[in-house]
């Protein structure tokens, strides 16, 4: 079993002014966290506005994040 170590920030979920998900913004958030040396990334946690997204949007964000990170680091979906 692998132990989690280091810094695992919760990625904020960006939205457009109309409340729609900002998917390009989410990619920029992920890139920034990776570039800053995060050991892993948590998505859809309390800090990331999880209560504001629908189940469909959760699926979209999960897929987008896993595909965009693409092995550059581990991702936890909460």
Tab-separated table of C-alpha atoms in Angstrom:
chain	number	residue	atom	x	y	z
A	1	UNK	CA	0.000	0.000	0.000
A	2	UNK	CA	1.342	3.411	-0.978
A	3	UNK	CA	1.403	6.070	1.722
A	4	UNK	CA	0.344	9.565	0.812
A	5	UNK	CA	3.029	12.122	1.590
A	6	UNK	CA	3.708	15.721	0.890
A	7	UNK	CA	1.398	18.516	-0.113
A	8	UNK	CA	-2.020	17.680	-1.594
A	9	UNK	CA	-3.886	20.949	-2.190
A	10	UNK	CA	-7.600	21.072	-2.848
A	11	UNK	CA	-8.080	22.525	-6.321
A	12	UNK	CA	-10.690	25.281	-6.455
A	13	UNK	CA	-13.362	24.823	-9.119
A	14	UNK	CA	-13.578	27.936	-11.320
A	15	UNK	CA	-16.884	29.154	-12.725
A	16	UNK	CA	-17.860	31.725	-15.323
A	17	UNK	CA	-19.937	34.710	-14.228
A	18	UNK	CA	-23.105	32.932	-15.402
A	19	UNK	CA	-22.390	29.970	-13.091
A	20	UNK	CA	-21.175	27.591	-15.804
A	21	UNK	CA	-18.042	25.547	-15.184
A	22	UNK	CA	-14.863	27.183	-16.477
A	23	UNK	CA	-13.172	24.088	-17.896
A	24	UNK	CA	-10.212	25.972	-19.379
A	25	UNK	CA	-9.791	27.669	-16.015
A	26	UNK	CA	-9.801	24.262	-14.322
A	27	UNK	CA	-6.975	23.131	-16.578
A	28	UNK	CA	-4.999	26.251	-15.638
A	29	UNK	CA	-5.582	25.529	-11.928
A	30	UNK	CA	-4.298	21.967	-12.349
A	31	UNK	CA	-1.249	23.112	-14.329
A	32	UNK	CA	-0.454	25.733	-11.689
A	33	UNK	CA	-0.643	23.213	-8.827
A	34	UNK	CA	1.562	20.755	-10.704
A	35	UNK	CA	4.037	23.494	-11.683
A	36	UNK	CA	4.211	24.598	-8.030
A	37	UNK	CA	5.291	21.093	-7.003
A	38	UNK	CA	2.142	19.636	-5.457
A	39	UNK	CA	2.647	15.971	-4.599
A	40	UNK	CA	-0.972	15.238	-5.500
A	41	UNK	CA	-4.244	17.090	-6.096
A	42	UNK	CA	-7.658	16.769	-4.458
A	43	UNK	CA	-10.656	17.730	-6.568
A	44	UNK	CA	-14.295	18.262	-5.657
A	45	UNK	CA	-13.602	18.645	-1.947
A	46	UNK	CA	-15.381	21.083	0.383
A	47	UNK	CA	-13.179	24.012	-0.656
A	48	UNK	CA	-13.806	23.332	-4.344
A	49	UNK	CA	-17.501	24.241	-4.321
A	50	UNK	CA	-18.634	20.611	-4.491
A	51	UNK	CA	-22.126	21.569	-3.300
A	52	UNK	CA	-22.625	23.830	-6.321
A	53	UNK	CA	-22.109	21.197	-9.008
A	54	UNK	CA	-24.557	18.614	-10.304
A	55	UNK	CA	-23.745	14.920	-10.636
A	56	UNK	CA	-23.259	15.455	-14.374
A	57	UNK	CA	-20.851	18.333	-13.738
A	58	UNK	CA	-18.958	16.191	-11.184
A	59	UNK	CA	-18.502	13.545	-13.875
A	60	UNK	CA	-17.330	16.161	-16.383
A	61	UNK	CA	-14.832	17.638	-13.902
A	62	UNK	CA	-13.550	14.233	-12.830
A	63	UNK	CA	-12.971	13.132	-16.418
A	64	UNK	CA	-11.385	16.448	-17.401
A	65	UNK	CA	-9.038	16.498	-14.392
A	66	UNK	CA	-7.879	12.908	-14.756
A	67	UNK	CA	-7.293	13.314	-18.493
A	68	UNK	CA	-5.547	16.673	-18.123
A	69	UNK	CA	-3.251	15.618	-15.275
A	70	UNK	CA	-2.523	12.486	-17.307
A	71	UNK	CA	-0.088	10.807	-14.946
A	72	UNK	CA	1.780	13.972	-13.946
A	73	UNK	CA	0.680	13.280	-10.378
A	74	UNK	CA	-1.983	11.482	-8.377
A	75	UNK	CA	-5.518	12.875	-8.120
A	76	UNK	CA	-8.005	12.192	-5.333
A	77	UNK	CA	-11.683	12.728	-6.117
A	78	UNK	CA	-13.632	13.332	-2.922
